[in-house]
PDB file of C-alpha atoms in Angstrom:
ATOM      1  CA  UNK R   1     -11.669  -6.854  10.530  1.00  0.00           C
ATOM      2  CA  UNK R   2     -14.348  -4.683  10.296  1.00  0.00           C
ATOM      3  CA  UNK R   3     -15.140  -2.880   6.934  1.00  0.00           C
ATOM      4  CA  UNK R   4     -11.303  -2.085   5.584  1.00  0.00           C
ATOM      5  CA  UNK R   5     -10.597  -5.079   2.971  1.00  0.00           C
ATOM      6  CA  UNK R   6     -14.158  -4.538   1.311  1.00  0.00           C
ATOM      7  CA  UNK R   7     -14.371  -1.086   1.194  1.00  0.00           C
ATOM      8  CA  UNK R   8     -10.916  -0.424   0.022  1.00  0.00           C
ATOM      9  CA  UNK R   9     -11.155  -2.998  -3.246  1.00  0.00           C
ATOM     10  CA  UNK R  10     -14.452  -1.535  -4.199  1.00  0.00           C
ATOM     11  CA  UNK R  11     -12.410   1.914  -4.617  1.00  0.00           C
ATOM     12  CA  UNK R  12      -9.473  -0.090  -6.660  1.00  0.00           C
ATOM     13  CA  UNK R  13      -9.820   1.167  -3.471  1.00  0.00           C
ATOM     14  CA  UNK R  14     -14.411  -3.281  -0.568  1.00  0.00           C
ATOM     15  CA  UNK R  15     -15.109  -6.834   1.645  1.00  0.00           C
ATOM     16  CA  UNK R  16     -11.996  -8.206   0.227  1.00  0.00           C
ATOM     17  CA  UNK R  17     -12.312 -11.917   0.600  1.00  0.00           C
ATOM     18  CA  UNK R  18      -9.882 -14.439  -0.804  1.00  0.00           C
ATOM     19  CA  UNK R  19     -10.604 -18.231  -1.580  1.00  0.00           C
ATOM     20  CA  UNK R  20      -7.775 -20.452  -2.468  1.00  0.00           C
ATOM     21  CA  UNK R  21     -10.624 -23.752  -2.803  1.00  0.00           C
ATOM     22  CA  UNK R  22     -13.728 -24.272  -4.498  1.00  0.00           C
ATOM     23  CA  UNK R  23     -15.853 -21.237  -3.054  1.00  0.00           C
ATOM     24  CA  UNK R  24     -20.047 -21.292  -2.979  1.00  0.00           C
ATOM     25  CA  UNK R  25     -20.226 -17.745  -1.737  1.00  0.00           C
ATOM     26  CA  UNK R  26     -24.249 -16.652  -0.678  1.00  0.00           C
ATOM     27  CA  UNK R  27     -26.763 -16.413  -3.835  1.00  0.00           C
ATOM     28  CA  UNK R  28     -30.096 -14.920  -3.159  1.00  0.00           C
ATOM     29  CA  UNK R  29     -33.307 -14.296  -5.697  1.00  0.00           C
ATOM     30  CA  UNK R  30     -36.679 -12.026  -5.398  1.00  0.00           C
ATOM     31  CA  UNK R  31     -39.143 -12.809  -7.005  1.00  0.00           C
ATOM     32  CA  UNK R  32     -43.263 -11.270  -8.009  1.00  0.00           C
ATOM     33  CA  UNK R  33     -44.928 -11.611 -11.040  1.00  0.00           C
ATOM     34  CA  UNK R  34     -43.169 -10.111 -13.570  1.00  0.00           C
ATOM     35  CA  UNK R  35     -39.434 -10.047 -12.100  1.00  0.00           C
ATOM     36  CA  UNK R  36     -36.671 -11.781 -10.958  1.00  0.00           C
ATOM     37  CA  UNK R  37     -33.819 -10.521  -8.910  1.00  0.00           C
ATOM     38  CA  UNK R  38     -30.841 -12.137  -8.146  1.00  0.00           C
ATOM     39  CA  UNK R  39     -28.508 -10.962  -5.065  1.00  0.00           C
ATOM     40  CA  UNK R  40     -24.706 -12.228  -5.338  1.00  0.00           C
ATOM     41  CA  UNK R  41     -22.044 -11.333  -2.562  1.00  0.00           C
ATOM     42  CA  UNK R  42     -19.206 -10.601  -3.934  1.00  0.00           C
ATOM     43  CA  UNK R  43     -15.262 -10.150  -3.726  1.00  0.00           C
ATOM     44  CA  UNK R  44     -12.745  -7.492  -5.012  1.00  0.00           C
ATOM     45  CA  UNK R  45      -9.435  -9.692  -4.928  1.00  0.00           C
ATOM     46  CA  UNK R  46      -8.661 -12.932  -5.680  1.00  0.00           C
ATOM     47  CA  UNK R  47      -5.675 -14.852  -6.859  1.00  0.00           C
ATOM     48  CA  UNK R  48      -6.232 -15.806 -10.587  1.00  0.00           C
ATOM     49  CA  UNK R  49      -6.760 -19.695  -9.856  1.00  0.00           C
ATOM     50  CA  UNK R  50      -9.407 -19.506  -7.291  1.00  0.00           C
ATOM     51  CA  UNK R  51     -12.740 -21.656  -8.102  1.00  0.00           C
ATOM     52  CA  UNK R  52     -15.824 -19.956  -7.435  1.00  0.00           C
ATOM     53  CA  UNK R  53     -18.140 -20.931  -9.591  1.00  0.00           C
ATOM     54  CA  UNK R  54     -21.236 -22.877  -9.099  1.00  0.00           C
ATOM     55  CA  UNK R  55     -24.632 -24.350 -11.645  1.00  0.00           C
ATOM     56  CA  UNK R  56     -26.609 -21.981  -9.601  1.00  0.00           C
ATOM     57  CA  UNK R  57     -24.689 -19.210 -10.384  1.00  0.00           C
ATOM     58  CA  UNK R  58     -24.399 -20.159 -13.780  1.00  0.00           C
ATOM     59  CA  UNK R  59     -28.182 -20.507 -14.123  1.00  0.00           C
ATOM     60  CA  UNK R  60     -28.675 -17.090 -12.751  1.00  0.00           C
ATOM     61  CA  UNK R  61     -26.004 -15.578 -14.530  1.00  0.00           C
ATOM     62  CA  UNK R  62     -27.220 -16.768 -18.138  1.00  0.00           C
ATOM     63  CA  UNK R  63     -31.162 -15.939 -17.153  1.00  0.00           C
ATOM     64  CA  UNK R  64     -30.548 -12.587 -16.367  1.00  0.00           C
ATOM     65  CA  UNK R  65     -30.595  -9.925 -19.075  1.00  0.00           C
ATOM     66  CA  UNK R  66     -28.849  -7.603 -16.911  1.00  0.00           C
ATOM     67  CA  UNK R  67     -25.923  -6.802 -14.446  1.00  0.00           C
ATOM     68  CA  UNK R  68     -25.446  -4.207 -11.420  1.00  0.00           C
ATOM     69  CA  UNK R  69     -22.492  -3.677  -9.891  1.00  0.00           C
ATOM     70  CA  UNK R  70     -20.976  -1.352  -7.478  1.00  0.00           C
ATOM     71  CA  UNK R  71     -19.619   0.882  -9.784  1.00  0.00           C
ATOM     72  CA  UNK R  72     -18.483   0.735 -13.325  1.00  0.00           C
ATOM     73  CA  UNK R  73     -16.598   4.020 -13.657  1.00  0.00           C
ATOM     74  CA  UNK R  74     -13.626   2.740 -12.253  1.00  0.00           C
ATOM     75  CA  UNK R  75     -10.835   3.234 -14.896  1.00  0.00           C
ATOM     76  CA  UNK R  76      -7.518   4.127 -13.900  1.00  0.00           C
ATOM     77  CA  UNK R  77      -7.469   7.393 -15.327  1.00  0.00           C
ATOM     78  CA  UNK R  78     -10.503   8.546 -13.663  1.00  0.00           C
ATOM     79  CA  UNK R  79      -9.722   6.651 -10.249  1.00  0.00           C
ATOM     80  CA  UNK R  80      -6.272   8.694 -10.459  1.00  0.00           C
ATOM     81  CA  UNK R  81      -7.910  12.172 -10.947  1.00  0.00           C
ATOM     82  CA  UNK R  82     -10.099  11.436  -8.192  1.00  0.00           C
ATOM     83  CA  UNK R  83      -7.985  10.443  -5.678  1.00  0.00           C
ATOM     84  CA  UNK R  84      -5.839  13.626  -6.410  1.00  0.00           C
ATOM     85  CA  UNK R  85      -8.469  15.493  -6.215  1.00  0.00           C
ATOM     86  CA  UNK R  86     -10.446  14.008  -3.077  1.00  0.00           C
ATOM     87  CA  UNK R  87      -7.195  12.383  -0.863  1.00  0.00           C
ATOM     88  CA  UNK R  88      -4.552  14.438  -1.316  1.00  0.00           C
ATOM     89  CA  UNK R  89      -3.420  17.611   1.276  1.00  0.00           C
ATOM     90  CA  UNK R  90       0.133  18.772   0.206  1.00  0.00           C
ATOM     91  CA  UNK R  91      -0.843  21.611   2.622  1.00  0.00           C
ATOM     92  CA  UNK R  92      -0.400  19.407   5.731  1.00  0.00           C
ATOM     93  CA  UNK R  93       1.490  16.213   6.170  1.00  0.00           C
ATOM     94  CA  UNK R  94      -0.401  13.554   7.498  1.00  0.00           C
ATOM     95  CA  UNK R  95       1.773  13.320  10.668  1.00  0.00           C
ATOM     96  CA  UNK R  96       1.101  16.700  12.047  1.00  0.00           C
ATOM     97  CA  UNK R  97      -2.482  15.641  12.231  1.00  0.00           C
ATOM     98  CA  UNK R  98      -1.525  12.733  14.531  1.00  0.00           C
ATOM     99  CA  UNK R  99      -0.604  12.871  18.241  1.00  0.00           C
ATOM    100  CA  UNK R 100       3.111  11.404  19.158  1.00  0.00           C
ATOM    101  CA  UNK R 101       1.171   7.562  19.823  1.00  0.00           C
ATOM    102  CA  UNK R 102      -0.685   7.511  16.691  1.00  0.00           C
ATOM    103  CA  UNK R 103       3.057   8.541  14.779  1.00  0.00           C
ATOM    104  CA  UNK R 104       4.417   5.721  15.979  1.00  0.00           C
ATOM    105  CA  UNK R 105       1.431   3.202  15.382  1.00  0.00           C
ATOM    106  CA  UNK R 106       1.137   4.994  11.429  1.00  0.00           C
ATOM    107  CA  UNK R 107       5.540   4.293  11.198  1.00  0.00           C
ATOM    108  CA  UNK R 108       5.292   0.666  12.717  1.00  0.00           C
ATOM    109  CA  UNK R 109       1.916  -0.357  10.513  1.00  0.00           C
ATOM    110  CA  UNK R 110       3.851   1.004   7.093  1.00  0.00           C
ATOM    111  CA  UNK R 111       6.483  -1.431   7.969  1.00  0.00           C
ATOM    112  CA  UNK R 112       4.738  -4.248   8.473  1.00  0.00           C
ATOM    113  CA  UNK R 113       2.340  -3.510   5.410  1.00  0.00           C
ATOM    114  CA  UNK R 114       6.144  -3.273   3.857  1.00  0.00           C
ATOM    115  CA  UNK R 115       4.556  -0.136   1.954  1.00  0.00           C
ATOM    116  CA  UNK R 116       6.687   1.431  -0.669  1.00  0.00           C
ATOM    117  CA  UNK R 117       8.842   4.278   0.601  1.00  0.00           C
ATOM    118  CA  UNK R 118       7.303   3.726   3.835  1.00  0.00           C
ATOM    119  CA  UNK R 119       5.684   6.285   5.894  1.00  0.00           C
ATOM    120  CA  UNK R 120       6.839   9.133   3.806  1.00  0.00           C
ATOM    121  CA  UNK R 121       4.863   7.671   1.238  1.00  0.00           C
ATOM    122  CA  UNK R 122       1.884   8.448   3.251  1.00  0.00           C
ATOM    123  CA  UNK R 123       2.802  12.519   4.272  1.00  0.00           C
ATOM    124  CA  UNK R 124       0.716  13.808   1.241  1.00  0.00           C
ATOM    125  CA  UNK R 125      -2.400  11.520   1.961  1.00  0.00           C
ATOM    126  CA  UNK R 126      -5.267  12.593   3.609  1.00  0.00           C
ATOM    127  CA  UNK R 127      -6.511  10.261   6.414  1.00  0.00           C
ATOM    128  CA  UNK R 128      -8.800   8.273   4.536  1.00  0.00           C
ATOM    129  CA  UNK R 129      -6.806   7.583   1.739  1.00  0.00           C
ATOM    130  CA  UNK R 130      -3.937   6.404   4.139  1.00  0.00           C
ATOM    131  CA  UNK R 131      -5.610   3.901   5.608  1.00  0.00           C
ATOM    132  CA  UNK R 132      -6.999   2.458   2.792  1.00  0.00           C
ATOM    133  CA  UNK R 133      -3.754   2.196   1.276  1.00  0.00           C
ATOM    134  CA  UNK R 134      -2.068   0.659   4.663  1.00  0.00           C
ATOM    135  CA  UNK R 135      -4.915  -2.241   3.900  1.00  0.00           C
ATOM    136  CA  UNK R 136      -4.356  -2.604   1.086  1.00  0.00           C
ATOM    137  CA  UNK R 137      -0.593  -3.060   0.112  1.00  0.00           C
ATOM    138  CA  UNK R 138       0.208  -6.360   1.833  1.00  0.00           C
ATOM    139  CA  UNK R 139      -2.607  -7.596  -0.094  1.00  0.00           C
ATOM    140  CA  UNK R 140      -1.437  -6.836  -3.381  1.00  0.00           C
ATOM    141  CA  UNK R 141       1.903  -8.031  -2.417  1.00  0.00           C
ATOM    142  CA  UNK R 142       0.470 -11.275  -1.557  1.00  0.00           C
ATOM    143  CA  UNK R 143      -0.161 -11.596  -5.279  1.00  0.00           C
ATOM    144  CA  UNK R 144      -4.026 -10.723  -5.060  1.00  0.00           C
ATOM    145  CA  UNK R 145      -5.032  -9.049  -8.130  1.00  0.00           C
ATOM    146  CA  UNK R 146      -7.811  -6.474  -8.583  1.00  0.00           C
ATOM    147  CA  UNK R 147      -8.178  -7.904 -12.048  1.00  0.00           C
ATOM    148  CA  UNK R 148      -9.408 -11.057 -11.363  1.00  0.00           C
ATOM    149  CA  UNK R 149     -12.359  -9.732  -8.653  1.00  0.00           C
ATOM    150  CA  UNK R 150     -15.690 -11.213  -8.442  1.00  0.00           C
ATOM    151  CA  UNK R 151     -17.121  -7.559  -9.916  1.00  0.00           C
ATOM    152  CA  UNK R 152     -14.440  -7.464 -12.707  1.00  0.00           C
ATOM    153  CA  UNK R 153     -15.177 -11.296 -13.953  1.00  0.00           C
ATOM    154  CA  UNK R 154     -19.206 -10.869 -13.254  1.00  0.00           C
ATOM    155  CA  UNK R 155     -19.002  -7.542 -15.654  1.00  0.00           C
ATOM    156  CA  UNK R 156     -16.423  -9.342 -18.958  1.00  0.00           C
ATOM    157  CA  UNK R 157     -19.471 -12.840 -18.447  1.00  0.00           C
ATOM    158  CA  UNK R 158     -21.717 -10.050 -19.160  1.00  0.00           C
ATOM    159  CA  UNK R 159     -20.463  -7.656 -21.935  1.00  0.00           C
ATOM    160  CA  UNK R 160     -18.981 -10.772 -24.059  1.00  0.00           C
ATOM    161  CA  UNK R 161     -22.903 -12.062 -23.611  1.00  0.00           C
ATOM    162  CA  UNK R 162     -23.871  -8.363 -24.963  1.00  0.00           C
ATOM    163  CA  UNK R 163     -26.068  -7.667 -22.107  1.00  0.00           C
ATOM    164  CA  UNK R 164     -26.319  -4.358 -20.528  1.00  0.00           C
ATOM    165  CA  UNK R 165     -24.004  -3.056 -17.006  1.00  0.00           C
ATOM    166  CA  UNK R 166     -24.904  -0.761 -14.920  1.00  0.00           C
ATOM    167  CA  UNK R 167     -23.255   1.042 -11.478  1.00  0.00           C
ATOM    168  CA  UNK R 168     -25.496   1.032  -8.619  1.00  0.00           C
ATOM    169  CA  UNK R 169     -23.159   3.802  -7.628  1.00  0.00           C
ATOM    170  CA  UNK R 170     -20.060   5.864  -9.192  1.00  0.00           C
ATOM    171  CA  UNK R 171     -17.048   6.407  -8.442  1.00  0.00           C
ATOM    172  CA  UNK R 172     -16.688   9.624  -7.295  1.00  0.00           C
ATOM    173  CA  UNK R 173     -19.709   8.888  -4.662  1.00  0.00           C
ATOM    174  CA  UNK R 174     -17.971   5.774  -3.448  1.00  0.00           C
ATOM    175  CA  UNK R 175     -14.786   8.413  -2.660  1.00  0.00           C
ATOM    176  CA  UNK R 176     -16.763  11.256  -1.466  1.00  0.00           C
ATOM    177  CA  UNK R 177     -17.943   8.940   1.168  1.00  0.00           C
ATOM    178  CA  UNK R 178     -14.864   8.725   2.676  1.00  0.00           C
ATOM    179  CA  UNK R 179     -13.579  12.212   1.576  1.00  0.00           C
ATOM    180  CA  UNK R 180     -16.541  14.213   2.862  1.00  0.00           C
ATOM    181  CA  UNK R 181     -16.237  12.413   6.363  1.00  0.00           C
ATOM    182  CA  UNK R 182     -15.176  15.193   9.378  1.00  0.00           C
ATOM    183  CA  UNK R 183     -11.540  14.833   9.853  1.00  0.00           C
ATOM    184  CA  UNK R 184     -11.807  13.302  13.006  1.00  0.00           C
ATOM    185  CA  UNK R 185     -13.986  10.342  11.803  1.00  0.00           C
ATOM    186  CA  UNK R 186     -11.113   9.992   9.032  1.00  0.00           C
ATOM    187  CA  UNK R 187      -8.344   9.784  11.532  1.00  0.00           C
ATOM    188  CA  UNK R 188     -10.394   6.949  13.599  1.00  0.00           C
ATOM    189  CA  UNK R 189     -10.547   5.486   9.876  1.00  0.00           C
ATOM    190  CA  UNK R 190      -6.855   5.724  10.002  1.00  0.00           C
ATOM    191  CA  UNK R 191      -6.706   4.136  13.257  1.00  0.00           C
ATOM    192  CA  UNK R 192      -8.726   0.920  12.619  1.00  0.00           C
ATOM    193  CA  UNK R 193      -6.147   0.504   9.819  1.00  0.00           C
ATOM    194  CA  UNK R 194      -3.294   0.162  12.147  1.00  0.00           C
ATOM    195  CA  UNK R 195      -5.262  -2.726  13.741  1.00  0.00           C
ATOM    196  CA  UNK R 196      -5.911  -3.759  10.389  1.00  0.00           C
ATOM    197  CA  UNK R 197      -2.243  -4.187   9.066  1.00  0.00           C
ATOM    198  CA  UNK R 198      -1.206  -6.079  12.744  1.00  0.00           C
ATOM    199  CA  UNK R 199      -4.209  -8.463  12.681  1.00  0.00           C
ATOM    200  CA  UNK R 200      -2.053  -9.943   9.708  1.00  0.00           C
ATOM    201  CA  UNK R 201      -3.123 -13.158   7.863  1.00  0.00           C
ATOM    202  CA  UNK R 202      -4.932 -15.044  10.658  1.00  0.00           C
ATOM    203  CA  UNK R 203      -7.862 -12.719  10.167  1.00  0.00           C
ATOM    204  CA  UNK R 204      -8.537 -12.758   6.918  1.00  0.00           C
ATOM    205  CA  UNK R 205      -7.765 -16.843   6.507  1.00  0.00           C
ATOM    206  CA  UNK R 206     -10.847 -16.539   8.897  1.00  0.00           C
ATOM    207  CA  UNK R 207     -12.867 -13.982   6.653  1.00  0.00           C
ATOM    208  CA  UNK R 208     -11.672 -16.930   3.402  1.00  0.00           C
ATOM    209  CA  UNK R 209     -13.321 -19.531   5.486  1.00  0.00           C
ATOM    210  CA  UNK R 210     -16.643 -17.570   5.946  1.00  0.00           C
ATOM    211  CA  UNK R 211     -17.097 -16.492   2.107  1.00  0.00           C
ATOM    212  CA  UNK R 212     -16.116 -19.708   0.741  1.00  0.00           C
ATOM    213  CA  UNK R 213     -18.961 -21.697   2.979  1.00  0.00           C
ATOM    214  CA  UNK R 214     -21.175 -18.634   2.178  1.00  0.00           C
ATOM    215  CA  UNK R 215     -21.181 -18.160   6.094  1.00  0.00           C
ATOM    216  CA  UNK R 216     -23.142 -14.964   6.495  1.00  0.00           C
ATOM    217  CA  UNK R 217     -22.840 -14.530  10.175  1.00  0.00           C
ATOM    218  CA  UNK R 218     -19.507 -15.086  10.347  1.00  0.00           C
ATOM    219  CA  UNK R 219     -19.246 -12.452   7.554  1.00  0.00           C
ATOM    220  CA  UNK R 220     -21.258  -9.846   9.593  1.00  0.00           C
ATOM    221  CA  UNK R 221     -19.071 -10.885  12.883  1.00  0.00           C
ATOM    222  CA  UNK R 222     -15.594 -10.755  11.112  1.00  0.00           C
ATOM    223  CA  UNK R 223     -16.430  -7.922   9.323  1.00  0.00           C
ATOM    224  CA  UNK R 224     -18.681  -5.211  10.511  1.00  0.00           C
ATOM    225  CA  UNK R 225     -19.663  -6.292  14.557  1.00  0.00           C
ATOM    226  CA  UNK R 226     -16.628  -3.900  15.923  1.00  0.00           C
ATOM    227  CA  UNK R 227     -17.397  -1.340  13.354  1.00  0.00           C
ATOM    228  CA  UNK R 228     -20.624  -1.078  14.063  1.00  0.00           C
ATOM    229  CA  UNK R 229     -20.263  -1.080  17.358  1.00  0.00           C
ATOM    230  CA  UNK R 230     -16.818   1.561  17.688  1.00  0.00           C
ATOM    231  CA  UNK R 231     -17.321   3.610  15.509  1.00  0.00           C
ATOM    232  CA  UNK R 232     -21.414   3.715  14.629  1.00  0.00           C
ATOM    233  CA  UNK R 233     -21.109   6.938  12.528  1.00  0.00           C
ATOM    234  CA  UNK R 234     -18.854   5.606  10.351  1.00  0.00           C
ATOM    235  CA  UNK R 235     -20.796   1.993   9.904  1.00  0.00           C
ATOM    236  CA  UNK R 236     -23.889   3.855   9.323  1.00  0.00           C
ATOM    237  CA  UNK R 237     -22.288   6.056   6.648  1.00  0.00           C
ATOM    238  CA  UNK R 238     -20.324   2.877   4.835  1.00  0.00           C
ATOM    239  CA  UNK R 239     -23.019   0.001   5.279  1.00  0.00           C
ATOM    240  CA  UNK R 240     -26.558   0.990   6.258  1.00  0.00           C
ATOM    241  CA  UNK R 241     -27.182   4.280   4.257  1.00  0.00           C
ATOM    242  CA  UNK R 242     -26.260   2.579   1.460  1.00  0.00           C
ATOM    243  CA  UNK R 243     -27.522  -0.750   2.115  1.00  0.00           C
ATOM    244  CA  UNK R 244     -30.694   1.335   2.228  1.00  0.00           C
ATOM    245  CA  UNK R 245     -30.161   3.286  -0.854  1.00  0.00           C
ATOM    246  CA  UNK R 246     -29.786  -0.225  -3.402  1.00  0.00           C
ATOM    247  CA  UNK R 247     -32.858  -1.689  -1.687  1.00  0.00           C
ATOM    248  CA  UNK R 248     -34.695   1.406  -3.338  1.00  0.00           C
ATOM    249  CA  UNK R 249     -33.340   0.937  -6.341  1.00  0.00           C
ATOM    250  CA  UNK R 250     -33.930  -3.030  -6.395  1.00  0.00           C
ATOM    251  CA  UNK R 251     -37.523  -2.309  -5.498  1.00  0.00           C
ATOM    252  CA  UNK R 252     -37.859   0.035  -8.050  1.00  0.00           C
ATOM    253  CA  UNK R 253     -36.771  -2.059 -10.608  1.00  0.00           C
ATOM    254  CA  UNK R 254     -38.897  -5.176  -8.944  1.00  0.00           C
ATOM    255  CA  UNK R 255     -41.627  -2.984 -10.277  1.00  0.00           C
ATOM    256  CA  UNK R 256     -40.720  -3.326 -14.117  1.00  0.00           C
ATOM    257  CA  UNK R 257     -40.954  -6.918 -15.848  1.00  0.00           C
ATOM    258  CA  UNK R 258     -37.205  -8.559 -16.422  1.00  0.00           C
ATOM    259  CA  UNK R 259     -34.719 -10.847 -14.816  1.00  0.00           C
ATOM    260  CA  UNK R 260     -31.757  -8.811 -12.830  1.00  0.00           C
ATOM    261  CA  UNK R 261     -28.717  -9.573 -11.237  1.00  0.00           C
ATOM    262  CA  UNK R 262     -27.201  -7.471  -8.430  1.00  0.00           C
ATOM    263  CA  UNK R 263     -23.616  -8.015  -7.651  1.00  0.00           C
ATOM    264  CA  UNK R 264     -22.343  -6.678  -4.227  1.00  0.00           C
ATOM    265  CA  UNK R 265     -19.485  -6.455  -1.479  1.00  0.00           C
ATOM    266  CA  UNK R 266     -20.607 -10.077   0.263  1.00  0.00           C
ATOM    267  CA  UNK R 267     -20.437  -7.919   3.680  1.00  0.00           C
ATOM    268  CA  UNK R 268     -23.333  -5.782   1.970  1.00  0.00           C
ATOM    269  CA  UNK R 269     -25.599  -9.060   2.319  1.00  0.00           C
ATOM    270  CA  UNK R 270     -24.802 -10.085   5.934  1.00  0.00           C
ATOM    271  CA  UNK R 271     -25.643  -8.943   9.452  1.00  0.00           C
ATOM    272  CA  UNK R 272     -28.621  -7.007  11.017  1.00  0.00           C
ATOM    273  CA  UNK R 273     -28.396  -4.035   8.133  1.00  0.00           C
ATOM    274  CA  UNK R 274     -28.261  -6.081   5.278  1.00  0.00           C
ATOM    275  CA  UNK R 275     -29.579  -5.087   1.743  1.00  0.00           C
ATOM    276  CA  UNK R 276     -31.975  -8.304   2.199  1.00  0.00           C
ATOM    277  CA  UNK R 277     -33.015  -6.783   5.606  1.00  0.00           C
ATOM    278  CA  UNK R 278     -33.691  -3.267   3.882  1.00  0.00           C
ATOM    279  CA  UNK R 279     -35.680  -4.776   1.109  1.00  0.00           C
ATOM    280  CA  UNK R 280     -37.533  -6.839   3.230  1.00  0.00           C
ATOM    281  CA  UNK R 281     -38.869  -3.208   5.093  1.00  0.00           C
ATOM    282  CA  UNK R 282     -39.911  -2.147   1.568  1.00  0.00           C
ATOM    283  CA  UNK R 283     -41.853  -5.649   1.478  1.00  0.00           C
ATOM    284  CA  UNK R 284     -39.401  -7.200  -1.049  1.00  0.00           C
ATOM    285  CA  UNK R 285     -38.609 -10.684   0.302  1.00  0.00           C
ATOM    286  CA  UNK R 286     -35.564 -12.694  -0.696  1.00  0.00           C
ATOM    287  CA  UNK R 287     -34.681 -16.354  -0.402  1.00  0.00           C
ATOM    288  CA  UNK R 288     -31.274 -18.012  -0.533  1.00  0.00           C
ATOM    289  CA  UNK R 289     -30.392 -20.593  -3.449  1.00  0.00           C
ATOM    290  CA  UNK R 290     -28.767 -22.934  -2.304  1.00  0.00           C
ATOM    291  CA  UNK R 291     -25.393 -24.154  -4.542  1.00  0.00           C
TER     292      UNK R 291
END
């Protein structure tokens, strides 16, 4: 399932995991000294009555006198702007950038997402932006709601406790990402979506299975193994660089006395490019709590 249901949540637009049972997704803490860092996988869209809290997390939660997320810019006024600005070609419909197979594939996978107004919906969209929104719509007609996400929940626990929230990135880099690719990385992008929309449920009951045991190699198999090994451009770009970029920052701030916690895509801490794996090269080591 590669990298589509996280990546597209974390841009209201990342791993998008679903538990419908009591859920003890992966907790992890690094420790020296003088500071505490906590490392919490986490999910974009869940249905309202889904149970995934645990003492550990609580514990964790209430010690730390901060919270990073993803991104915190993420209104909808600002999200719209962007995505005007950064995903939308009314220069060039989308289909005359496709060959006659990949028309067909883009028509049949707007169906079966059951996407409003179809494929024509799709004409002013640049490649990137169509794909996310081909994963995305049957999963917010499933009645998964952005609202209740892992990131959403994590950040009200926090400003009701009056402690500070910060974005490990912003918005508009989380977009660029994707909206600075070449075209023809965007239209692979695209193309992975169609496989995306046919794998239907089946996949992602198996990607609800992995984050609710807090399976992390069944994360990193489900979710980035035929990514990484397609389309290794595009993993490196949407995993490892920035993977690599939060361990700096967690280091960094491993440096200054206080208790942290770190809230991420639950793909972000799985698999051979994990954030644990790129603090542990910067000589941070991690341990997982158990629930």
């Amino acid at each position: 399932m590669k990298l589509f249901r996280r990546f597209a949540a974390a841009l209201a637009l990342n791993l998008l995991l679903v538990a419908v049972a009591v859920a003890q997704p992966g907790l992890w803490v690094a420790k020296n000294d003088h500071a505490t860092v906590y490392l919490f996988g986490t999910v974009h869209l869940l249905p309202s009555d889904t149970n995934w809290k645990s003492p550990a997390l609580d514990k964790a939660l209430d010690e730390s006198q901060r919270l990073s997320i993803e991104i915190v810019d993420d209104d909808a006024a600002s999200m719209q702007g962007l995505l005007m600005q950064h995903g939308v070609d009314l220069s060039e419909p989308l289909s005359s950038k496709l060959d006659e197979k990949d028309r067909g594939e883009l028509e049949k996978a707007a169906e079966v997402a059951k996407l409003p107004g179809g494929m024509a919906a799709l004409q002013p969209m640049r490649p990137w932006l169509a794909a996310l929104t081909l994963t995305m719509a049957p999963l917010m007609q499933a009645g998964l709601d952005p609202n209740q996400g892992v990131d959403k929940l994590l950040k009200a626990r926090m400003q009701q406790a009056g402690k500070p929230i910060d974005g490990l990135e912003t918005a508009e880099k989380q977009i660029r990402m994707l909206a600075d690719l070449p075209e023809a990385m965007q239209l692979e992008f695209l193309r992975q979506s169609f496989k995306e929309v046919a794998d239907g449920p089946a996949k992602l009951r198996e990607l609800i299975d992995a984050w609710r045991n807090g399976d992390t190699a069944a994360i990193a198999k489900i979710e980035d193994e035929d990514l990484r090994k397609d389309s290794p451009m595009l993993y490196r770009r949407l995993i490892v660089e920035r993977n690599e970029a939060w361990a700096k920052i967690i280091a960094e701030r491993m440096q200054q006395p206080g208790v942290s916690f770190v809230a991420v895509g639950a793909g972000h801490l799985a698999g051979p490019d994990s954030l644990q794996e790129q603090l542990r090269k910067l000589g941070v080591k991690t341990t997982r709590i158990q629930n």
